[in-house]
Protein backbone atom coordinates (compact mmCIF):
# COMPACT_ATOMS: atom_id res chain seq x y z
CA UNK A 1 0.00 0.00 0.00
CA UNK A 2 0.88 3.66 -0.13
CA UNK A 3 3.38 5.08 2.35
CA UNK A 4 3.92 8.84 2.69
CA UNK A 5 6.91 10.31 4.51
CA UNK A 6 7.00 13.97 5.54
CA UNK A 7 9.85 16.21 6.70
CA UNK A 8 10.59 18.10 8.83
CA UNK A 9 8.39 17.20 11.80
CA UNK A 10 8.79 20.71 13.22
CA UNK A 11 9.75 23.96 11.51
CA UNK A 12 10.32 27.33 13.14
CA UNK A 13 10.66 30.46 11.02
CA UNK A 14 10.58 34.21 11.50
CA UNK A 15 7.66 36.18 10.15
CA UNK A 16 8.31 37.05 6.51
CA UNK A 17 10.59 34.08 5.87
CA UNK A 18 9.71 31.22 3.53
CA UNK A 19 8.84 27.71 4.71
CA UNK A 20 9.22 24.49 2.76
CA UNK A 21 7.78 21.10 3.72
CA UNK A 22 8.69 17.98 1.75
CA UNK A 23 6.93 14.65 1.22
CA UNK A 24 7.78 11.43 -0.56
CA UNK A 25 5.37 8.67 -1.56
CA UNK A 26 5.81 5.05 -2.51
CA UNK A 27 2.90 4.12 -4.82
CA UNK A 28 3.81 5.10 -8.38
CA UNK A 29 0.09 4.91 -9.28
CA UNK A 30 -0.77 7.78 -6.91
CA UNK A 31 -1.76 10.86 -8.86
CA UNK A 32 -3.52 13.17 -6.41
CA UNK A 33 -1.53 15.09 -3.78
CA UNK A 34 -3.38 17.41 -1.38
CA UNK A 35 -2.09 19.49 1.53
CA UNK A 36 -4.13 20.07 4.68
CA UNK A 37 -3.72 22.65 7.45
CA UNK A 38 -4.84 21.87 10.99
CA UNK A 39 -4.94 24.73 13.47
CA UNK A 40 -4.88 23.96 17.17
CA UNK A 41 -8.12 22.33 18.27
CA UNK A 42 -9.63 22.46 14.78
CA UNK A 43 -10.26 20.04 11.96
CA UNK A 44 -7.84 19.60 9.03
CA UNK A 45 -8.77 21.73 6.02
CA UNK A 46 -7.59 21.51 2.43
CA UNK A 47 -5.35 24.42 1.42
CA UNK A 48 -4.04 23.31 -1.96
CA UNK A 49 -3.82 20.19 -4.10
CA UNK A 50 -2.08 19.03 -7.25
CA UNK A 51 -2.64 16.27 -9.75
CA UNK A 52 0.10 14.44 -11.61
CA UNK A 53 -0.59 16.13 -14.92
CA UNK A 54 0.97 19.37 -13.62
CA UNK A 55 4.31 20.10 -12.00
CA UNK A 56 3.44 23.19 -9.98
CA UNK A 57 0.40 25.01 -8.67
CA UNK A 58 0.18 28.37 -6.87
CA UNK A 59 -2.45 30.08 -4.78
CA UNK A 60 -1.34 33.46 -3.44
CA UNK A 61 1.42 32.78 -0.88
CA UNK A 62 1.33 29.01 -1.12
CA UNK A 63 2.59 26.73 -3.87
CA UNK A 64 3.01 23.02 -4.37
CA UNK A 65 5.54 21.33 -6.65
CA UNK A 66 5.51 17.72 -7.80
CA UNK A 67 8.29 15.53 -9.16
CA UNK A 68 6.64 12.29 -10.30
CA UNK A 69 9.90 10.70 -11.37
CA UNK A 70 11.41 11.09 -7.91
CA UNK A 71 8.03 10.55 -6.21
CA UNK A 72 8.20 13.65 -4.08
CA UNK A 73 6.19 16.83 -3.67
CA UNK A 74 6.66 19.96 -1.61
CA UNK A 75 4.66 22.79 -0.06
CA UNK A 76 6.13 26.28 -0.23
CA UNK A 77 4.81 29.14 1.89
CA UNK A 78 6.25 32.58 1.19
CA UNK A 79 6.09 35.70 3.40
CA UNK A 80 4.97 33.65 6.37
CA UNK A 81 2.65 35.23 8.94
CA UNK A 82 1.87 34.19 12.53
CA UNK A 83 -1.53 32.90 11.40
CA UNK A 84 0.30 30.34 9.24
CA UNK A 85 1.29 28.58 12.48
CA UNK A 86 -0.39 25.16 12.40
CA UNK A 87 0.22 21.51 11.61
CA UNK A 88 0.47 20.78 7.90
CA UNK A 89 -0.21 17.35 6.41
CA UNK A 90 0.58 16.09 2.95
CA UNK A 91 -1.36 13.17 1.50
CA UNK A 92 -1.38 10.93 -1.56
CA UNK A 93 -4.07 8.98 -3.32
CA UNK A 94 -5.00 7.42 -6.58
CA UNK A 95 -7.54 9.57 -8.34
CA UNK A 96 -11.29 9.14 -8.45
CA UNK A 97 -11.40 7.22 -11.72
CA UNK A 98 -9.05 4.39 -10.73
CA UNK A 99 -11.60 2.51 -8.66
CA UNK A 100 -9.24 2.15 -5.72
CA UNK A 101 -8.69 5.16 -3.52
CA UNK A 102 -7.27 5.51 -0.03
CA UNK A 103 -6.17 8.93 1.15
CA UNK A 104 -2.93 8.29 3.06
CA UNK A 105 -1.43 11.12 5.11
CA UNK A 106 2.12 12.02 5.99
CA UNK A 107 3.18 12.34 9.62
CA UNK A 108 2.62 16.09 9.80
CA UNK A 109 4.81 19.17 10.18
CA UNK A 110 4.30 21.60 13.03
CA UNK A 111 5.06 25.08 11.67
CA UNK A 112 5.68 27.91 14.10
CA UNK A 113 5.96 31.44 12.75
CA UNK A 114 7.44 33.89 15.24
CA UNK A 115 6.63 37.61 15.00
CA UNK B 1 -25.56 24.06 5.11
CA UNK B 2 -23.83 20.95 3.76
CA UNK B 3 -21.31 19.72 6.29
CA UNK B 4 -20.03 16.71 8.21
CA UNK B 5 -20.96 16.28 11.86
CA UNK B 6 -19.46 14.18 14.61
CA UNK B 7 -20.93 13.47 18.03
CA UNK B 8 -20.02 13.53 20.78
CA UNK B 9 -17.15 16.06 20.67
CA UNK B 10 -15.72 14.81 23.95
CA UNK B 11 -16.28 11.51 25.75
CA UNK B 12 -14.84 10.04 28.94
CA UNK B 13 -15.82 6.45 29.62
CA UNK B 14 -14.75 3.52 31.77
CA UNK B 15 -12.82 0.48 30.59
CA UNK B 16 -14.99 -2.27 29.12
CA UNK B 17 -17.84 -0.02 28.01
CA UNK B 18 -19.32 -0.24 24.53
CA UNK B 19 -19.43 3.06 22.65
CA UNK B 20 -20.50 4.33 19.26
CA UNK B 21 -19.04 7.46 17.69
CA UNK B 22 -21.46 9.09 15.28
CA UNK B 23 -20.58 10.64 11.93
CA UNK B 24 -23.09 12.13 9.50
CA UNK B 25 -22.63 14.12 6.32
CA UNK B 26 -25.12 16.09 4.26
CA UNK B 27 -22.95 16.44 1.17
CA UNK B 28 -24.13 13.28 -0.60
CA UNK B 29 -20.63 11.81 -0.85
CA UNK B 30 -20.19 8.08 -1.37
CA UNK B 31 -16.73 7.76 0.20
CA UNK B 32 -16.26 8.19 3.94
CA UNK B 33 -13.23 7.50 6.11
CA UNK B 34 -12.35 7.23 9.80
CA UNK B 35 -8.94 8.40 11.01
CA UNK B 36 -7.36 8.05 14.45
CA UNK B 37 -5.18 11.01 15.34
CA UNK B 38 -2.37 10.60 17.87
CA UNK B 39 -1.69 13.32 20.41
CA UNK B 40 1.50 13.84 18.42
CA UNK B 41 -0.42 14.65 15.24
CA UNK B 42 -0.25 11.61 12.95
CA UNK B 43 -3.45 10.64 11.10
CA UNK B 44 -3.97 6.89 10.76
CA UNK B 45 -6.65 5.49 8.44
CA UNK B 46 -8.63 2.87 10.41
CA UNK B 47 -11.76 2.33 8.27
CA UNK B 48 -13.15 3.43 4.94
CA UNK B 49 -16.26 3.01 2.86
CA UNK B 50 -16.93 3.48 -0.85
CA UNK B 51 -20.69 3.56 -0.38
CA UNK B 52 -23.67 1.85 1.19
CA UNK B 53 -22.85 -1.68 2.42
CA UNK B 54 -19.15 -1.18 1.62
CA UNK B 55 -16.64 -1.13 4.50
CA UNK B 56 -12.92 -1.88 4.59
CA UNK B 57 -10.25 -1.89 7.27
CA UNK B 58 -7.55 0.72 6.95
CA UNK B 59 -3.82 0.56 7.41
CA UNK B 60 -3.82 0.82 11.21
CA UNK B 61 -5.12 -2.21 13.04
CA UNK B 62 -8.13 -1.20 15.06
CA UNK B 63 -10.47 -3.08 17.37
CA UNK B 64 -13.34 -0.93 16.22
CA UNK B 65 -16.01 -1.78 13.67
CA UNK B 66 -18.03 0.38 11.29
CA UNK B 67 -21.26 0.13 9.33
CA UNK B 68 -22.67 1.95 6.31
CA UNK B 69 -26.37 1.33 6.02
CA UNK B 70 -27.17 4.84 4.75
CA UNK B 71 -25.07 7.11 2.55
CA UNK B 72 -25.06 9.93 5.08
CA UNK B 73 -24.21 7.89 8.17
CA UNK B 74 -20.92 6.11 9.07
CA UNK B 75 -20.80 5.20 12.79
CA UNK B 76 -17.78 3.65 14.50
CA UNK B 77 -18.23 1.22 17.40
CA UNK B 78 -15.89 0.02 20.09
CA UNK B 79 -17.33 -3.12 21.72
CA UNK B 80 -15.09 -2.94 24.80
CA UNK B 81 -13.14 0.26 25.31
CA UNK B 82 -9.61 0.17 26.72
CA UNK B 83 -7.19 2.93 27.80
CA UNK B 84 -5.19 2.25 24.60
CA UNK B 85 -8.21 3.53 22.63
CA UNK B 86 -7.75 6.99 24.10
CA UNK B 87 -7.28 9.25 21.07
CA UNK B 88 -9.00 11.70 18.76
CA UNK B 89 -11.18 10.15 16.06
CA UNK B 90 -11.77 12.13 12.86
CA UNK B 91 -14.41 11.27 10.29
CA UNK B 92 -14.01 12.47 6.71
CA UNK B 93 -16.35 12.64 3.75
CA UNK B 94 -14.64 12.45 0.37
CA UNK B 95 -15.79 14.28 -2.73
CA UNK B 96 -15.62 12.51 -6.10
CA UNK B 97 -12.40 14.37 -6.92
CA UNK B 98 -10.85 13.03 -3.65
CA UNK B 99 -11.10 16.33 -1.74
CA UNK B 100 -11.68 15.41 1.92
CA UNK B 101 -13.94 17.26 4.35
CA UNK B 102 -13.32 16.49 8.00
CA UNK B 103 -15.66 16.54 10.95
CA UNK B 104 -14.76 18.35 14.17
CA UNK B 105 -13.57 15.10 15.72
CA UNK B 106 -14.38 13.12 18.87
CA UNK B 107 -11.82 13.24 21.64
CA UNK B 108 -12.15 9.93 23.50
CA UNK B 109 -10.65 9.21 26.91
CA UNK B 110 -10.94 5.73 28.39
CA UNK B 111 -10.21 5.55 32.11
PDB file of C-alpha atoms in Angstrom:
ATOM      1  CA  UNK A   1       0.000   0.000   0.000  1.00  0.00           C
ATOM      2  CA  UNK A   2       0.875   3.662  -0.126  1.00  0.00           C
ATOM      3  CA  UNK A   3       3.376   5.083   2.350  1.00  0.00           C
ATOM      4  CA  UNK A   4       3.922   8.839   2.694  1.00  0.00           C
ATOM      5  CA  UNK A   5       6.910  10.314   4.508  1.00  0.00           C
ATOM      6  CA  UNK A   6       6.997  13.971   5.541  1.00  0.00           C
ATOM      7  CA  UNK A   7       9.854  16.214   6.702  1.00  0.00           C
ATOM      8  CA  UNK A   8      10.586  18.095   8.831  1.00  0.00           C
ATOM      9  CA  UNK A   9       8.394  17.201  11.796  1.00  0.00           C
ATOM     10  CA  UNK A  10       8.790  20.708  13.216  1.00  0.00           C
ATOM     11  CA  UNK A  11       9.752  23.959  11.512  1.00  0.00           C
ATOM     12  CA  UNK A  12      10.323  27.327  13.143  1.00  0.00           C
ATOM     13  CA  UNK A  13      10.664  30.458  11.017  1.00  0.00           C
ATOM     14  CA  UNK A  14      10.584  34.209  11.499  1.00  0.00           C
ATOM     15  CA  UNK A  15       7.658  36.176  10.152  1.00  0.00           C
ATOM     16  CA  UNK A  16       8.310  37.049   6.512  1.00  0.00           C
ATOM     17  CA  UNK A  17      10.590  34.076   5.871  1.00  0.00           C
ATOM     18  CA  UNK A  18       9.713  31.222   3.532  1.00  0.00           C
ATOM     19  CA  UNK A  19       8.839  27.712   4.709  1.00  0.00           C
ATOM     20  CA  UNK A  20       9.224  24.485   2.765  1.00  0.00           C
ATOM     21  CA  UNK A  21       7.778  21.098   3.723  1.00  0.00           C
ATOM     22  CA  UNK A  22       8.689  17.981   1.746  1.00  0.00           C
ATOM     23  CA  UNK A  23       6.929  14.655   1.218  1.00  0.00           C
ATOM     24  CA  UNK A  24       7.778  11.432  -0.564  1.00  0.00           C
ATOM     25  CA  UNK A  25       5.370   8.672  -1.560  1.00  0.00           C
ATOM     26  CA  UNK A  26       5.807   5.047  -2.510  1.00  0.00           C
ATOM     27  CA  UNK A  27       2.900   4.122  -4.820  1.00  0.00           C
ATOM     28  CA  UNK A  28       3.812   5.105  -8.380  1.00  0.00           C
ATOM     29  CA  UNK A  29       0.090   4.915  -9.276  1.00  0.00           C
ATOM     30  CA  UNK A  30      -0.774   7.780  -6.910  1.00  0.00           C
ATOM     31  CA  UNK A  31      -1.758  10.860  -8.864  1.00  0.00           C
ATOM     32  CA  UNK A  32      -3.523  13.165  -6.412  1.00  0.00           C
ATOM     33  CA  UNK A  33      -1.526  15.089  -3.777  1.00  0.00           C
ATOM     34  CA  UNK A  34      -3.377  17.408  -1.379  1.00  0.00           C
ATOM     35  CA  UNK A  35      -2.087  19.487   1.531  1.00  0.00           C
ATOM     36  CA  UNK A  36      -4.129  20.071   4.679  1.00  0.00           C
ATOM     37  CA  UNK A  37      -3.715  22.647   7.446  1.00  0.00           C
ATOM     38  CA  UNK A  38      -4.840  21.872  10.988  1.00  0.00           C
ATOM     39  CA  UNK A  39      -4.937  24.727  13.469  1.00  0.00           C
ATOM     40  CA  UNK A  40      -4.875  23.956  17.166  1.00  0.00           C
ATOM     41  CA  UNK A  41      -8.121  22.328  18.265  1.00  0.00           C
ATOM     42  CA  UNK A  42      -9.629  22.456  14.782  1.00  0.00           C
ATOM     43  CA  UNK A  43     -10.261  20.036  11.960  1.00  0.00           C
ATOM     44  CA  UNK A  44      -7.838  19.599   9.028  1.00  0.00           C
ATOM     45  CA  UNK A  45      -8.774  21.735   6.021  1.00  0.00           C
ATOM     46  CA  UNK A  46      -7.586  21.511   2.431  1.00  0.00           C
ATOM     47  CA  UNK A  47      -5.352  24.419   1.423  1.00  0.00           C
ATOM     48  CA  UNK A  48      -4.037  23.310  -1.959  1.00  0.00           C
ATOM     49  CA  UNK A  49      -3.821  20.189  -4.097  1.00  0.00           C
ATOM     50  CA  UNK A  50      -2.084  19.032  -7.250  1.00  0.00           C
ATOM     51  CA  UNK A  51      -2.637  16.273  -9.745  1.00  0.00           C
ATOM     52  CA  UNK A  52       0.097  14.437 -11.606  1.00  0.00           C
ATOM     53  CA  UNK A  53      -0.591  16.125 -14.924  1.00  0.00           C
ATOM     54  CA  UNK A  54       0.969  19.373 -13.615  1.00  0.00           C
ATOM     55  CA  UNK A  55       4.313  20.099 -11.996  1.00  0.00           C
ATOM     56  CA  UNK A  56       3.443  23.194  -9.983  1.00  0.00           C
ATOM     57  CA  UNK A  57       0.397  25.014  -8.670  1.00  0.00           C
ATOM     58  CA  UNK A  58       0.177  28.367  -6.871  1.00  0.00           C
ATOM     59  CA  UNK A  59      -2.445  30.080  -4.776  1.00  0.00           C
ATOM     60  CA  UNK A  60      -1.339  33.455  -3.443  1.00  0.00           C
ATOM     61  CA  UNK A  61       1.423  32.780  -0.882  1.00  0.00           C
ATOM     62  CA  UNK A  62       1.335  29.007  -1.116  1.00  0.00           C
ATOM     63  CA  UNK A  63       2.587  26.731  -3.875  1.00  0.00           C
ATOM     64  CA  UNK A  64       3.012  23.024  -4.372  1.00  0.00           C
ATOM     65  CA  UNK A  65       5.538  21.328  -6.653  1.00  0.00           C
ATOM     66  CA  UNK A  66       5.510  17.723  -7.801  1.00  0.00           C
ATOM     67  CA  UNK A  67       8.290  15.527  -9.160  1.00  0.00           C
ATOM     68  CA  UNK A  68       6.637  12.285 -10.298  1.00  0.00           C
ATOM     69  CA  UNK A  69       9.902  10.698 -11.369  1.00  0.00           C
ATOM     70  CA  UNK A  70      11.409  11.092  -7.912  1.00  0.00           C
ATOM     71  CA  UNK A  71       8.026  10.551  -6.211  1.00  0.00           C
ATOM     72  CA  UNK A  72       8.201  13.646  -4.078  1.00  0.00           C
ATOM     73  CA  UNK A  73       6.191  16.826  -3.670  1.00  0.00           C
ATOM     74  CA  UNK A  74       6.663  19.961  -1.607  1.00  0.00           C
ATOM     75  CA  UNK A  75       4.662  22.791  -0.057  1.00  0.00           C
ATOM     76  CA  UNK A  76       6.126  26.277  -0.230  1.00  0.00           C
ATOM     77  CA  UNK A  77       4.810  29.144   1.891  1.00  0.00           C
ATOM     78  CA  UNK A  78       6.255  32.585   1.193  1.00  0.00           C
ATOM     79  CA  UNK A  79       6.091  35.699   3.398  1.00  0.00           C
ATOM     80  CA  UNK A  80       4.970  33.650   6.368  1.00  0.00           C
ATOM     81  CA  UNK A  81       2.652  35.230   8.941  1.00  0.00           C
ATOM     82  CA  UNK A  82       1.872  34.193  12.534  1.00  0.00           C
ATOM     83  CA  UNK A  83      -1.531  32.901  11.401  1.00  0.00           C
ATOM     84  CA  UNK A  84       0.298  30.335   9.237  1.00  0.00           C
ATOM     85  CA  UNK A  85       1.294  28.582  12.476  1.00  0.00           C
ATOM     86  CA  UNK A  86      -0.391  25.160  12.398  1.00  0.00           C
ATOM     87  CA  UNK A  87       0.223  21.513  11.611  1.00  0.00           C
ATOM     88  CA  UNK A  88       0.469  20.777   7.897  1.00  0.00           C
ATOM     89  CA  UNK A  89      -0.209  17.354   6.405  1.00  0.00           C
ATOM     90  CA  UNK A  90       0.577  16.087   2.951  1.00  0.00           C
ATOM     91  CA  UNK A  91      -1.359  13.172   1.497  1.00  0.00           C
ATOM     92  CA  UNK A  92      -1.382  10.933  -1.556  1.00  0.00           C
ATOM     93  CA  UNK A  93      -4.073   8.979  -3.322  1.00  0.00           C
ATOM     94  CA  UNK A  94      -4.997   7.417  -6.576  1.00  0.00           C
ATOM     95  CA  UNK A  95      -7.540   9.569  -8.345  1.00  0.00           C
ATOM     96  CA  UNK A  96     -11.292   9.139  -8.450  1.00  0.00           C
ATOM     97  CA  UNK A  97     -11.398   7.224 -11.723  1.00  0.00           C
ATOM     98  CA  UNK A  98      -9.049   4.391 -10.728  1.00  0.00           C
ATOM     99  CA  UNK A  99     -11.596   2.514  -8.662  1.00  0.00           C
ATOM    100  CA  UNK A 100      -9.242   2.154  -5.719  1.00  0.00           C
ATOM    101  CA  UNK A 101      -8.687   5.155  -3.516  1.00  0.00           C
ATOM    102  CA  UNK A 102      -7.271   5.510  -0.033  1.00  0.00           C
ATOM    103  CA  UNK A 103      -6.175   8.934   1.154  1.00  0.00           C
ATOM    104  CA  UNK A 104      -2.934   8.294   3.064  1.00  0.00           C
ATOM    105  CA  UNK A 105      -1.431  11.118   5.113  1.00  0.00           C
ATOM    106  CA  UNK A 106       2.121  12.015   5.990  1.00  0.00           C
ATOM    107  CA  UNK A 107       3.183  12.336   9.620  1.00  0.00           C
ATOM    108  CA  UNK A 108       2.617  16.089   9.797  1.00  0.00           C
ATOM    109  CA  UNK A 109       4.807  19.173  10.178  1.00  0.00           C
ATOM    110  CA  UNK A 110       4.297  21.602  13.033  1.00  0.00           C
ATOM    111  CA  UNK A 111       5.058  25.079  11.665  1.00  0.00           C
ATOM    112  CA  UNK A 112       5.683  27.910  14.104  1.00  0.00           C
ATOM    113  CA  UNK A 113       5.964  31.441  12.746  1.00  0.00           C
ATOM    114  CA  UNK A 114       7.436  33.888  15.242  1.00  0.00           C
ATOM    115  CA  UNK A 115       6.625  37.608  14.998  1.00  0.00           C
TER     116      UNK A 115
ATOM    117  CA  UNK B   1     -25.559  24.064   5.112  1.00  0.00           C
ATOM    118  CA  UNK B   2     -23.833  20.948   3.764  1.00  0.00           C
ATOM    119  CA  UNK B   3     -21.308  19.721   6.292  1.00  0.00           C
ATOM    120  CA  UNK B   4     -20.028  16.711   8.214  1.00  0.00           C
ATOM    121  CA  UNK B   5     -20.960  16.282  11.862  1.00  0.00           C
ATOM    122  CA  UNK B   6     -19.463  14.180  14.614  1.00  0.00           C
ATOM    123  CA  UNK B   7     -20.933  13.471  18.035  1.00  0.00           C
ATOM    124  CA  UNK B   8     -20.019  13.528  20.781  1.00  0.00           C
ATOM    125  CA  UNK B   9     -17.151  16.056  20.668  1.00  0.00           C
ATOM    126  CA  UNK B  10     -15.721  14.808  23.955  1.00  0.00           C
ATOM    127  CA  UNK B  11     -16.279  11.509  25.748  1.00  0.00           C
ATOM    128  CA  UNK B  12     -14.839  10.041  28.939  1.00  0.00           C
ATOM    129  CA  UNK B  13     -15.817   6.449  29.624  1.00  0.00           C
ATOM    130  CA  UNK B  14     -14.750   3.519  31.766  1.00  0.00           C
ATOM    131  CA  UNK B  15     -12.821   0.483  30.586  1.00  0.00           C
ATOM    132  CA  UNK B  16     -14.987  -2.271  29.116  1.00  0.00           C
ATOM    133  CA  UNK B  17     -17.836  -0.016  28.013  1.00  0.00           C
ATOM    134  CA  UNK B  18     -19.320  -0.237  24.531  1.00  0.00           C
ATOM    135  CA  UNK B  19     -19.427   3.061  22.651  1.00  0.00           C
ATOM    136  CA  UNK B  20     -20.502   4.331  19.256  1.00  0.00           C
ATOM    137  CA  UNK B  21     -19.044   7.455  17.688  1.00  0.00           C
ATOM    138  CA  UNK B  22     -21.460   9.089  15.278  1.00  0.00           C
ATOM    139  CA  UNK B  23     -20.578  10.644  11.925  1.00  0.00           C
ATOM    140  CA  UNK B  24     -23.087  12.129   9.496  1.00  0.00           C
ATOM    141  CA  UNK B  25     -22.628  14.124   6.319  1.00  0.00           C
ATOM    142  CA  UNK B  26     -25.121  16.095   4.258  1.00  0.00           C
ATOM    143  CA  UNK B  27     -22.951  16.439   1.171  1.00  0.00           C
ATOM    144  CA  UNK B  28     -24.128  13.282  -0.602  1.00  0.00           C
ATOM    145  CA  UNK B  29     -20.628  11.807  -0.849  1.00  0.00           C
ATOM    146  CA  UNK B  30     -20.193   8.080  -1.367  1.00  0.00           C
ATOM    147  CA  UNK B  31     -16.730   7.764   0.200  1.00  0.00           C
ATOM    148  CA  UNK B  32     -16.265   8.190   3.944  1.00  0.00           C
ATOM    149  CA  UNK B  33     -13.225   7.497   6.110  1.00  0.00           C
ATOM    150  CA  UNK B  34     -12.345   7.232   9.797  1.00  0.00           C
ATOM    151  CA  UNK B  35      -8.940   8.404  11.008  1.00  0.00           C
ATOM    152  CA  UNK B  36      -7.356   8.052  14.449  1.00  0.00           C
ATOM    153  CA  UNK B  37      -5.180  11.013  15.339  1.00  0.00           C
ATOM    154  CA  UNK B  38      -2.370  10.598  17.870  1.00  0.00           C
ATOM    155  CA  UNK B  39      -1.689  13.318  20.406  1.00  0.00           C
ATOM    156  CA  UNK B  40       1.505  13.837  18.424  1.00  0.00           C
ATOM    157  CA  UNK B  41      -0.415  14.645  15.244  1.00  0.00           C
ATOM    158  CA  UNK B  42      -0.250  11.611  12.953  1.00  0.00           C
ATOM    159  CA  UNK B  43      -3.453  10.642  11.099  1.00  0.00           C
ATOM    160  CA  UNK B  44      -3.974   6.890  10.758  1.00  0.00           C
ATOM    161  CA  UNK B  45      -6.648   5.486   8.443  1.00  0.00           C
ATOM    162  CA  UNK B  46      -8.628   2.870  10.408  1.00  0.00           C
ATOM    163  CA  UNK B  47     -11.758   2.328   8.273  1.00  0.00           C
ATOM    164  CA  UNK B  48     -13.146   3.433   4.941  1.00  0.00           C
ATOM    165  CA  UNK B  49     -16.260   3.006   2.858  1.00  0.00           C
ATOM    166  CA  UNK B  50     -16.928   3.477  -0.845  1.00  0.00           C
ATOM    167  CA  UNK B  51     -20.687   3.560  -0.382  1.00  0.00           C
ATOM    168  CA  UNK B  52     -23.671   1.847   1.195  1.00  0.00           C
ATOM    169  CA  UNK B  53     -22.853  -1.680   2.425  1.00  0.00           C
ATOM    170  CA  UNK B  54     -19.148  -1.178   1.624  1.00  0.00           C
ATOM    171  CA  UNK B  55     -16.644  -1.128   4.503  1.00  0.00           C
ATOM    172  CA  UNK B  56     -12.920  -1.883   4.589  1.00  0.00           C
ATOM    173  CA  UNK B  57     -10.250  -1.886   7.275  1.00  0.00           C
ATOM    174  CA  UNK B  58      -7.548   0.722   6.945  1.00  0.00           C
ATOM    175  CA  UNK B  59      -3.815   0.559   7.407  1.00  0.00           C
ATOM    176  CA  UNK B  60      -3.821   0.819  11.206  1.00  0.00           C
ATOM    177  CA  UNK B  61      -5.124  -2.213  13.043  1.00  0.00           C
ATOM    178  CA  UNK B  62      -8.133  -1.203  15.059  1.00  0.00           C
ATOM    179  CA  UNK B  63     -10.468  -3.078  17.370  1.00  0.00           C
ATOM    180  CA  UNK B  64     -13.344  -0.927  16.223  1.00  0.00           C
ATOM    181  CA  UNK B  65     -16.011  -1.785  13.669  1.00  0.00           C
ATOM    182  CA  UNK B  66     -18.029   0.381  11.289  1.00  0.00           C
ATOM    183  CA  UNK B  67     -21.257   0.126   9.330  1.00  0.00           C
ATOM    184  CA  UNK B  68     -22.671   1.954   6.308  1.00  0.00           C
ATOM    185  CA  UNK B  69     -26.372   1.332   6.017  1.00  0.00           C
ATOM    186  CA  UNK B  70     -27.168   4.840   4.746  1.00  0.00           C
ATOM    187  CA  UNK B  71     -25.066   7.108   2.545  1.00  0.00           C
ATOM    188  CA  UNK B  72     -25.056   9.932   5.078  1.00  0.00           C
ATOM    189  CA  UNK B  73     -24.206   7.889   8.173  1.00  0.00           C
ATOM    190  CA  UNK B  74     -20.924   6.106   9.074  1.00  0.00           C
ATOM    191  CA  UNK B  75     -20.798   5.201  12.785  1.00  0.00           C
ATOM    192  CA  UNK B  76     -17.776   3.653  14.498  1.00  0.00           C
ATOM    193  CA  UNK B  77     -18.234   1.220  17.399  1.00  0.00           C
ATOM    194  CA  UNK B  78     -15.890   0.018  20.094  1.00  0.00           C
ATOM    195  CA  UNK B  79     -17.331  -3.118  21.717  1.00  0.00           C
ATOM    196  CA  UNK B  80     -15.089  -2.940  24.799  1.00  0.00           C
ATOM    197  CA  UNK B  81     -13.143   0.257  25.314  1.00  0.00           C
ATOM    198  CA  UNK B  82      -9.606   0.167  26.722  1.00  0.00           C
ATOM    199  CA  UNK B  83      -7.187   2.929  27.796  1.00  0.00           C
ATOM    200  CA  UNK B  84      -5.189   2.252  24.605  1.00  0.00           C
ATOM    201  CA  UNK B  85      -8.213   3.529  22.627  1.00  0.00           C
ATOM    202  CA  UNK B  86      -7.751   6.993  24.099  1.00  0.00           C
ATOM    203  CA  UNK B  87      -7.281   9.250  21.073  1.00  0.00           C
ATOM    204  CA  UNK B  88      -9.000  11.701  18.758  1.00  0.00           C
ATOM    205  CA  UNK B  89     -11.175  10.147  16.059  1.00  0.00           C
ATOM    206  CA  UNK B  90     -11.767  12.127  12.864  1.00  0.00           C
ATOM    207  CA  UNK B  91     -14.406  11.268  10.295  1.00  0.00           C
ATOM    208  CA  UNK B  92     -14.008  12.472   6.712  1.00  0.00           C
ATOM    209  CA  UNK B  93     -16.348  12.637   3.752  1.00  0.00           C
ATOM    210  CA  UNK B  94     -14.636  12.447   0.370  1.00  0.00           C
ATOM    211  CA  UNK B  95     -15.789  14.284  -2.728  1.00  0.00           C
ATOM    212  CA  UNK B  96     -15.618  12.512  -6.101  1.00  0.00           C
ATOM    213  CA  UNK B  97     -12.396  14.372  -6.924  1.00  0.00           C
ATOM    214  CA  UNK B  98     -10.848  13.029  -3.654  1.00  0.00           C
ATOM    215  CA  UNK B  99     -11.096  16.325  -1.742  1.00  0.00           C
ATOM    216  CA  UNK B 100     -11.683  15.410   1.923  1.00  0.00           C
ATOM    217  CA  UNK B 101     -13.942  17.256   4.349  1.00  0.00           C
ATOM    218  CA  UNK B 102     -13.316  16.494   8.004  1.00  0.00           C
ATOM    219  CA  UNK B 103     -15.662  16.535  10.949  1.00  0.00           C
ATOM    220  CA  UNK B 104     -14.762  18.353  14.174  1.00  0.00           C
ATOM    221  CA  UNK B 105     -13.572  15.103  15.724  1.00  0.00           C
ATOM    222  CA  UNK B 106     -14.383  13.117  18.869  1.00  0.00           C
ATOM    223  CA  UNK B 107     -11.821  13.236  21.639  1.00  0.00           C
ATOM    224  CA  UNK B 108     -12.155   9.928  23.504  1.00  0.00           C
ATOM    225  CA  UNK B 109     -10.648   9.212  26.914  1.00  0.00           C
ATOM    226  CA  UNK B 110     -10.938   5.733  28.395  1.00  0.00           C
ATOM    227  CA  UNK B 111     -10.214   5.547  32.115  1.00  0.00           C
TER     228      UNK B 111
END
